[in-house]
Amino acid sequence: MFITFEGIDGCGKSTQARLLFELLNKEGGAVLTREPGGWEGGGTLRDIVLSGDLRHPWSELFLFMLDRTEHAARVIGPAISEGRHVVCERYHDSTLAYQVWGRGMPFEPLRDMAKLAALPEPDVTLFFKIKPALALSRVGKRGKPDSFEREGLAFMEKIDRGYRSLAEMEPRRWAVIECGDRNPAEIFAQVKDVLAERGLPL
Ligand SMILES: Nc1ncnc2c1ncn2[C@@H]1O[C@H](COP(=O)(O)OP(=O)(O)O)[C@@H](O)[C@H]1O
Ligand SMILES: Cc1cn([C@H]2C[C@H](O)[C@@H](COP(=O)(O)OP(=O)(O)O)O2)c(=O)[nH]c1=O
């Protein structure tokens, strides 16, 4: 099963992805990865795209798409072919939430890029829904913010609206996980329930 984890910076994606990976990988049957940079050589690209030094407004998009095509070709595609579960923090829906709702780029062309590039489609996308102010307070505590985290609350509220809209468009693929101030274990219990309902008993 190809499962993507989505949500604003600081919503708890990485924490939950690690918990699911540890559960699924007991017999080595899973891969834990992320975007940007979840492939060999992707770290440099991650640094460039998160630096905030890009000049042309489309450069950021093209870098995230380059990262994703290589990530799909080198990591996601092969894992799926081998019959392994893929637990992926951020994927194409991050491009839609951040570059469309966040940066104001056009929705249809960016949405259609995934099909044009024949990118693997997730089986389930988990949206970790949280108040942007609470998520940002966590980001503030974990060290130097990246260029997106430096955009502040109003930007993150746009991203949150984007995720809510995307989840409403495809309710069969998306599952909304209410985070609030629930602890990681409570949230993970809901993650397991959602995946069991979607055919992955845990
Ligand atoms: N349910 C939770 N309650 C409180 N703090 C959390 C929770 N989940 C994660 N955190 C903390 O919030 C910060 C961001 O979590 P992380 O999983 O890195 O989020 P993301 O990957 O979405 O940015 C980390 O310091 C993490 O320890
Ligand atoms: C994958 C992707 C990420 N991003 C942004 C979201 C994040 O702010 C940043 C990725 O950094 P990341 O380390 O994933 O942030 P966090 O763990 O706090 O969620 O890049 C995009 O704007 N578009 C994309 O397609």
Tab-separated table of C-alpha atoms and ligand atoms in Angstrom:
chain	number	residue	atom	x	y	z
A	1	MET	CA	0.000	0.000	0.000
A	2	PHE	CA	1.328	3.490	-0.926
A	3	ILE	CA	0.444	5.809	1.956
A	4	THR	CA	1.219	9.542	1.948
A	5	PHE	CA	1.308	11.808	4.992
A	6	GLU	CA	0.242	15.409	4.430
A	7	GLY	CA	-0.265	18.522	6.510
A	8	ILE	CA	1.287	21.869	7.389
A	9	ASP	CA	4.770	22.181	8.883
A	10	GLY	CA	4.720	20.971	12.480
A	11	CYS	CA	1.440	19.005	12.295
A	12	GLY	CA	3.109	15.755	13.403
A	13	LYS	CA	3.556	13.930	10.067
A	14	SER	CA	7.093	12.668	10.729
A	15	THR	CA	6.185	11.382	14.183
A	16	GLN	CA	3.232	9.423	12.826
A	17	ALA	CA	5.068	8.187	9.746
A	18	ARG	CA	7.826	6.736	11.924
A	19	LEU	CA	5.259	4.940	14.114
A	20	LEU	CA	3.546	3.410	11.099
A	21	PHE	CA	6.823	2.429	9.457
A	22	GLU	CA	8.014	0.652	12.623
A	23	LEU	CA	4.760	-1.328	12.682
A	24	LEU	CA	4.751	-2.189	8.973
A	25	ASN	CA	8.451	-2.939	8.746
A	26	LYS	CA	8.516	-5.690	11.364
A	27	GLU	CA	9.166	-8.213	8.572
A	28	GLY	CA	11.043	-5.686	6.443
A	29	GLY	CA	8.058	-5.120	4.218
A	30	ALA	CA	8.046	-1.336	4.199
A	31	VAL	CA	9.937	1.764	3.073
A	32	LEU	CA	9.912	5.105	4.941
A	33	THR	CA	10.654	8.098	2.738
A	34	ARG	CA	9.869	11.783	2.331
A	35	GLU	CA	9.875	14.772	-0.031
A	36	PRO	CA	11.827	16.748	-0.826
A	37	GLY	CA	15.088	14.864	-0.799
A	38	GLY	CA	14.033	11.277	-0.111
A	39	TRP	CA	16.423	9.755	-2.647
A	40	GLU	CA	20.202	9.440	-3.054
A	41	GLY	CA	21.447	12.839	-4.217
A	42	GLY	CA	18.173	14.504	-3.268
A	43	GLY	CA	19.672	16.242	-0.251
A	44	THR	CA	21.357	18.932	-2.362
A	45	LEU	CA	18.121	19.640	-4.179
A	46	ARG	CA	16.305	19.836	-0.830
A	47	ASP	CA	18.796	22.414	0.408
A	48	ILE	CA	18.367	24.553	-2.724
A	49	VAL	CA	14.568	24.488	-2.740
A	50	LEU	CA	14.314	25.220	1.009
A	51	SER	CA	16.966	27.941	0.947
A	52	GLY	CA	14.605	30.711	-0.117
A	53	ASP	CA	17.241	31.898	-2.651
A	54	LEU	CA	15.291	31.101	-5.825
A	55	ARG	CA	14.412	34.075	-8.062
A	56	HIS	CA	11.851	32.859	-10.627
A	57	PRO	CA	8.441	31.922	-9.086
A	58	TRP	CA	8.311	28.691	-11.121
A	59	SER	CA	11.775	27.497	-10.109
A	60	GLU	CA	10.479	26.163	-6.797
A	61	LEU	CA	7.787	24.154	-8.566
A	62	PHE	CA	10.157	22.670	-11.133
A	63	LEU	CA	12.574	21.667	-8.367
A	64	PHE	CA	9.834	19.927	-6.370
A	65	MET	CA	8.677	18.144	-9.538
A	66	LEU	CA	12.254	17.102	-10.401
A	67	ASP	CA	12.656	15.819	-6.859
A	68	ARG	CA	9.405	13.849	-7.181
A	69	THR	CA	10.129	12.247	-10.557
A	70	GLU	CA	13.522	11.025	-9.368
A	71	HIS	CA	12.046	9.953	-6.017
A	72	ALA	CA	9.317	8.011	-7.849
A	73	ALA	CA	11.776	6.390	-10.260
A	74	ARG	CA	14.407	5.481	-7.682
A	75	VAL	CA	12.441	4.784	-4.477
A	76	ILE	CA	8.633	4.663	-4.684
A	77	GLY	CA	8.235	2.776	-7.963
A	78	PRO	CA	10.748	0.027	-7.145
A	79	ALA	CA	9.325	-0.460	-3.633
A	80	ILE	CA	5.790	-0.830	-4.984
A	81	SER	CA	7.035	-3.287	-7.637
A	82	GLU	CA	8.645	-5.356	-4.884
A	83	GLY	CA	5.300	-5.459	-3.062
A	84	ARG	CA	6.473	-3.314	-0.144
A	85	HIS	CA	4.413	-0.742	1.721
A	86	VAL	CA	5.554	2.844	1.089
A	87	VAL	CA	5.175	5.366	3.926
A	88	CYS	CA	5.888	8.765	2.377
A	89	GLU	CA	5.977	12.114	4.178
A	90	ARG	CA	4.749	14.649	1.622
A	91	TYR	CA	4.054	13.957	-2.045
A	92	HIS	CA	2.245	15.668	-4.924
A	93	ASP	CA	-0.528	17.048	-2.686
A	94	SER	CA	2.117	19.162	-0.928
A	95	THR	CA	2.810	20.809	-4.283
A	96	LEU	CA	-0.884	21.580	-4.663
A	97	ALA	CA	-1.301	22.885	-1.111
A	98	TYR	CA	1.907	24.963	-1.055
A	99	GLN	CA	2.437	26.050	-4.659
A	100	VAL	CA	-1.228	26.501	-5.590
A	101	TRP	CA	-2.933	27.696	-2.394
A	102	GLY	CA	0.270	29.063	-0.887
A	103	ARG	CA	1.989	30.675	-3.875
A	104	GLY	CA	-1.045	31.279	-6.115
A	105	MET	CA	0.073	29.056	-9.013
A	106	PRO	CA	-2.639	27.548	-11.295
A	107	PHE	CA	-4.397	24.441	-9.919
A	108	GLU	CA	-5.291	22.366	-13.033
A	109	PRO	CA	-1.852	22.426	-14.728
A	110	LEU	CA	-0.079	21.563	-11.464
A	111	ARG	CA	-2.606	18.836	-10.624
A	112	ASP	CA	-2.277	17.352	-14.133
A	113	MET	CA	1.538	17.206	-13.922
A	114	ALA	CA	1.240	14.087	-11.749
A	115	LYS	CA	-0.635	12.230	-14.507
A	116	LEU	CA	1.567	13.609	-17.309
A	117	ALA	CA	4.651	12.364	-15.460
A	118	ALA	CA	2.896	9.029	-14.752
A	119	LEU	CA	3.664	9.379	-11.056
A	120	PRO	CA	2.407	6.547	-8.807
A	121	GLU	CA	-0.925	7.457	-7.176
A	122	PRO	CA	-1.212	7.005	-3.397
A	123	ASP	CA	-3.713	4.421	-2.125
A	124	VAL	CA	-4.381	6.480	0.999
A	125	THR	CA	-3.468	10.065	1.913
A	126	LEU	CA	-3.588	10.958	5.615
A	127	PHE	CA	-4.183	14.658	6.316
A	128	PHE	CA	-3.013	15.656	9.811
A	129	LYS	CA	-5.316	18.561	10.513
A	130	ILE	CA	-4.199	21.025	13.161
A	131	LYS	CA	-4.654	24.710	13.970
A	132	PRO	CA	-1.854	26.529	12.108
A	133	ALA	CA	-0.960	28.576	15.203
A	134	LEU	CA	-0.382	25.397	17.255
A	135	ALA	CA	1.719	23.805	14.499
A	136	LEU	CA	3.804	26.947	14.085
A	137	SER	CA	4.449	27.060	17.827
A	138	ARG	CA	5.992	23.597	17.530
A	139	VAL	CA	8.065	24.570	14.486
A	140	GLY	CA	9.392	27.538	16.433
A	141	LYS	CA	10.788	25.200	19.072
A	142	ARG	CA	12.673	22.869	16.721
A	143	GLY	CA	15.471	25.040	15.369
A	144	LYS	CA	16.062	27.164	12.282
A	145	PRO	CA	12.848	27.551	10.254
A	146	ASP	CA	13.043	26.844	6.509
A	147	SER	CA	11.887	29.356	3.889
A	148	PHE	CA	8.288	28.118	4.083
A	149	GLU	CA	8.135	28.179	7.870
A	150	ARG	CA	9.437	31.757	7.744
A	151	GLU	CA	6.346	32.759	5.735
A	152	GLY	CA	4.357	32.836	8.997
A	153	LEU	CA	0.785	32.232	10.137
A	154	ALA	CA	-1.230	33.757	7.262
A	155	PHE	CA	0.686	31.586	4.779
A	156	MET	CA	0.141	28.430	6.813
A	157	GLU	CA	-3.580	29.242	7.046
A	158	LYS	CA	-3.698	29.319	3.228
A	159	ILE	CA	-1.973	25.933	3.123
A	160	ASP	CA	-4.448	24.547	5.658
A	161	ARG	CA	-7.354	25.752	3.483
A	162	GLY	CA	-5.707	24.038	0.523
A	163	TYR	CA	-5.458	20.711	2.293
A	164	ARG	CA	-9.087	20.900	3.452
A	165	SER	CA	-10.202	21.557	-0.149
A	166	LEU	CA	-8.061	18.740	-1.550
A	167	ALA	CA	-9.423	16.302	1.037
A	168	GLU	CA	-12.998	17.250	0.096
A	169	MET	CA	-12.282	16.688	-3.621
A	170	GLU	CA	-11.165	13.063	-3.152
A	171	PRO	CA	-12.772	11.618	0.006
A	172	ARG	CA	-12.061	8.043	-1.116
A	173	ARG	CA	-8.302	8.580	-1.076
A	174	TRP	CA	-8.055	11.144	1.746
A	175	ALA	CA	-8.565	10.538	5.477
A	176	VAL	CA	-8.647	13.532	7.817
A	177	ILE	CA	-6.887	12.915	11.139
A	178	GLU	CA	-7.867	15.539	13.721
A	179	CYS	CA	-4.734	16.342	15.740
A	180	GLY	CA	-5.546	19.273	18.027
A	181	ASP	CA	-3.584	18.777	21.251
A	182	ARG	CA	-4.008	14.978	21.234
A	183	ASN	CA	-0.852	13.022	22.087
A	184	PRO	CA	0.981	10.992	19.410
A	185	ALA	CA	-0.360	7.637	20.682
A	186	GLU	CA	-4.013	8.773	20.465
A	187	ILE	CA	-3.444	10.071	16.938
A	188	PHE	CA	-1.690	6.869	15.915
A	189	ALA	CA	-4.634	4.799	17.172
A	190	GLN	CA	-6.837	6.719	14.732
A	191	VAL	CA	-4.280	6.207	11.943
A	192	LYS	CA	-4.482	2.439	12.499
A	193	ASP	CA	-8.297	2.505	12.507
A	194	VAL	CA	-8.394	4.500	9.269
A	195	LEU	CA	-5.950	2.150	7.532
A	196	ALA	CA	-7.878	-0.910	8.738
A	197	GLU	CA	-11.049	0.587	7.218
A	198	ARG	CA	-9.112	1.102	3.957
A	199	GLY	CA	-8.006	-2.534	3.812
A	200	LEU	CA	-4.755	-2.535	5.780
A	201	PRO	CA	-5.465	-4.325	9.069
A	202	LEU	CA	-2.750	-3.493	11.642
B	1	LIG	N1	0.717	14.776	19.020
B	1	LIG	C1	1.725	15.632	19.353
B	1	LIG	N2	1.602	16.416	20.439
B	1	LIG	C2	2.599	17.279	20.770
B	1	LIG	N3	3.756	17.447	20.080
B	1	LIG	C3	3.904	16.678	18.978
B	1	LIG	C4	2.920	15.746	18.551
B	1	LIG	N4	3.366	15.144	17.413
B	1	LIG	C5	4.580	15.689	17.146
B	1	LIG	N5	4.910	16.608	18.088
B	1	LIG	C6	6.141	17.412	18.163
B	1	LIG	O1	5.926	18.511	17.291
B	1	LIG	C7	7.102	18.754	16.499
B	1	LIG	C8	6.756	18.530	15.034
B	1	LIG	O2	6.482	17.150	14.866
B	1	LIG	P1	6.855	16.448	13.459
B	1	LIG	O3	6.388	15.034	13.556
B	1	LIG	O4	8.275	16.722	13.125
B	1	LIG	O5	5.905	17.271	12.473
B	1	LIG	P2	6.036	17.511	10.892
B	1	LIG	O6	6.818	16.367	10.330
B	1	LIG	O7	4.620	17.521	10.422
B	1	LIG	O8	6.718	18.817	10.733
B	1	LIG	C9	8.171	17.815	17.011
B	1	LIG	O9	8.931	18.494	17.999
B	1	LIG	C10	7.373	16.684	17.659
B	1	LIG	O10	8.077	16.084	18.720
B	2	LIG	C1	7.150	18.223	-1.169
B	2	LIG	C2	6.874	19.692	-1.079
B	2	LIG	C3	7.209	20.402	0.071
B	2	LIG	N1	6.954	21.728	0.117
B	2	LIG	C4	7.329	22.506	1.334
B	2	LIG	C5	6.579	22.095	2.573
B	2	LIG	C6	7.573	22.318	3.694
B	2	LIG	O1	7.476	23.635	4.184
B	2	LIG	C7	8.904	22.130	3.008
B	2	LIG	C8	9.429	20.736	3.265
B	2	LIG	O2	10.068	20.726	4.453
B	2	LIG	P1	9.751	19.568	5.527
B	2	LIG	O3	11.011	19.237	6.170
B	2	LIG	O4	8.939	18.466	4.934
B	2	LIG	O5	8.813	20.394	6.490
B	2	LIG	P2	7.990	19.830	7.695
B	2	LIG	O6	8.649	18.557	8.137
B	2	LIG	O7	8.036	20.938	8.677
B	2	LIG	O8	6.619	19.580	7.146
B	2	LIG	O9	8.707	22.246	1.599
B	2	LIG	C9	6.390	22.411	-0.941
B	2	LIG	O10	6.207	23.633	-0.878
B	2	LIG	N2	6.042	21.726	-2.052
B	2	LIG	C10	6.259	20.387	-2.178
B	2	LIG	O11	5.926	19.794	-3.236
